[in-house]
């Protein structure tokens, strides 16, 4: 495969929830969750990109923002 790049677009809510989940994933032993070490680099790259672009991560009401985003993303029954 060539060195072409892929762009993924997320809403702010999606980015915030994914960023939180990736942070938790990175705090675990990745080898127990992700069996292919080749996947680790993209996981770290995505997490790092989200960390740099989400000002909410440093907001004093981060937990409230995260929970609100989760609620908006959950399917409505």
mmCIF file of C-alpha atoms in Angstrom:
data_model
loop_
_atom_site.group_PDB
_atom_site.id
_atom_site.type_symbol
_atom_site.label_atom_id
_atom_site.label_comp_id
_atom_site.label_asym_id
_atom_site.label_seq_id
_atom_site.Cartn_x
_atom_site.Cartn_y
_atom_site.Cartn_z
ATOM 1 C CA UNK A 1 0.000 0.000 0.000
ATOM 2 C CA UNK A 2 1.236 3.492 -0.722
ATOM 3 C CA UNK A 3 1.630 6.281 1.824
ATOM 4 C CA UNK A 4 -1.756 7.850 1.170
ATOM 5 C CA UNK A 5 -3.526 9.215 4.217
ATOM 6 C CA UNK A 6 -7.029 8.571 5.487
ATOM 7 C CA UNK A 7 -9.200 11.273 6.980
ATOM 8 C CA UNK A 8 -11.809 10.389 9.572
ATOM 9 C CA UNK A 9 -14.417 12.946 10.539
ATOM 10 C CA UNK A 10 -16.028 12.819 13.976
ATOM 11 C CA UNK A 11 -18.511 15.030 15.713
ATOM 12 C CA UNK A 12 -17.306 16.759 18.859
ATOM 13 C CA UNK A 13 -19.292 14.293 20.969
ATOM 14 C CA UNK A 14 -17.830 11.314 19.130
ATOM 15 C CA UNK A 15 -14.303 12.663 19.477
ATOM 16 C CA UNK A 16 -14.687 13.318 23.198
ATOM 17 C CA UNK A 17 -16.120 9.870 23.969
ATOM 18 C CA UNK A 18 -13.571 8.111 21.760
ATOM 19 C CA UNK A 19 -10.716 10.084 23.308
ATOM 20 C CA UNK A 20 -11.789 9.044 26.798
ATOM 21 C CA UNK A 21 -12.079 5.396 25.768
ATOM 22 C CA UNK A 22 -8.691 5.416 24.044
ATOM 23 C CA UNK A 23 -7.107 6.959 27.147
ATOM 24 C CA UNK A 24 -8.498 4.124 29.254
ATOM 25 C CA UNK A 25 -7.326 1.584 26.680
ATOM 26 C CA UNK A 26 -3.805 2.996 26.705
ATOM 27 C CA UNK A 27 -3.702 2.748 30.494
ATOM 28 C CA UNK A 28 -4.148 -1.030 30.234
ATOM 29 C CA UNK A 29 -1.685 -3.602 29.021
ATOM 30 C CA UNK A 30 -2.418 -3.144 25.310
ATOM 31 C CA UNK A 31 -1.079 -6.601 24.536
ATOM 32 C CA UNK A 32 -3.936 -8.137 26.534
ATOM 33 C CA UNK A 33 -6.614 -6.202 24.628
ATOM 34 C CA UNK A 34 -5.066 -5.701 21.197
ATOM 35 C CA UNK A 35 -3.381 -8.885 20.018
ATOM 36 C CA UNK A 36 -1.547 -7.334 17.049
ATOM 37 C CA UNK A 37 1.247 -4.884 17.933
ATOM 38 C CA UNK A 38 0.895 -3.326 14.464
ATOM 39 C CA UNK A 39 -2.374 -1.795 15.692
ATOM 40 C CA UNK A 40 -0.728 -0.001 18.598
ATOM 41 C CA UNK A 41 0.839 2.774 16.487
ATOM 42 C CA UNK A 42 -2.475 3.869 14.934
ATOM 43 C CA UNK A 43 -4.160 3.728 18.347
ATOM 44 C CA UNK A 44 -1.520 6.037 19.800
ATOM 45 C CA UNK A 45 -1.669 8.344 16.765
ATOM 46 C CA UNK A 46 -5.458 8.720 16.953
ATOM 47 C CA UNK A 47 -5.351 9.288 20.707
ATOM 48 C CA UNK A 48 -2.584 11.867 20.363
ATOM 49 C CA UNK A 49 -4.430 13.726 17.631
ATOM 50 C CA UNK A 50 -7.597 13.863 19.735
ATOM 51 C CA UNK A 51 -5.620 15.042 22.773
ATOM 52 C CA UNK A 52 -4.227 17.950 20.755
ATOM 53 C CA UNK A 53 -7.559 19.028 19.277
ATOM 54 C CA UNK A 54 -10.020 18.715 22.167
ATOM 55 C CA UNK A 55 -9.953 21.671 24.563
ATOM 56 C CA UNK A 56 -12.679 19.919 26.600
ATOM 57 C CA UNK A 57 -10.071 17.519 27.958
ATOM 58 C CA UNK A 58 -8.754 20.285 30.165
ATOM 59 C CA UNK A 59 -12.060 21.875 31.161
ATOM 60 C CA UNK A 60 -12.976 21.932 34.825
ATOM 61 C CA UNK A 61 -16.345 20.369 33.943
ATOM 62 C CA UNK A 62 -14.839 17.601 31.799
ATOM 63 C CA UNK A 63 -16.781 14.819 33.525
ATOM 64 C CA UNK A 64 -20.080 16.596 32.919
ATOM 65 C CA UNK A 65 -19.224 17.269 29.269
ATOM 66 C CA UNK A 66 -18.210 13.652 28.765
ATOM 67 C CA UNK A 67 -21.421 12.326 30.305
ATOM 68 C CA UNK A 68 -23.538 14.719 28.244
ATOM 69 C CA UNK A 69 -21.766 13.594 25.077
ATOM 70 C CA UNK A 70 -22.319 9.947 26.001
ATOM 71 C CA UNK A 71 -26.005 10.550 26.543
ATOM 72 C CA UNK A 72 -26.380 12.265 23.181
ATOM 73 C CA UNK A 73 -24.615 9.391 21.403
ATOM 74 C CA UNK A 74 -26.499 6.536 23.036
ATOM 75 C CA UNK A 75 -29.278 5.088 20.928
ATOM 76 C CA UNK A 76 -32.738 6.182 21.970
ATOM 77 C CA UNK A 77 -35.055 3.262 22.637
#
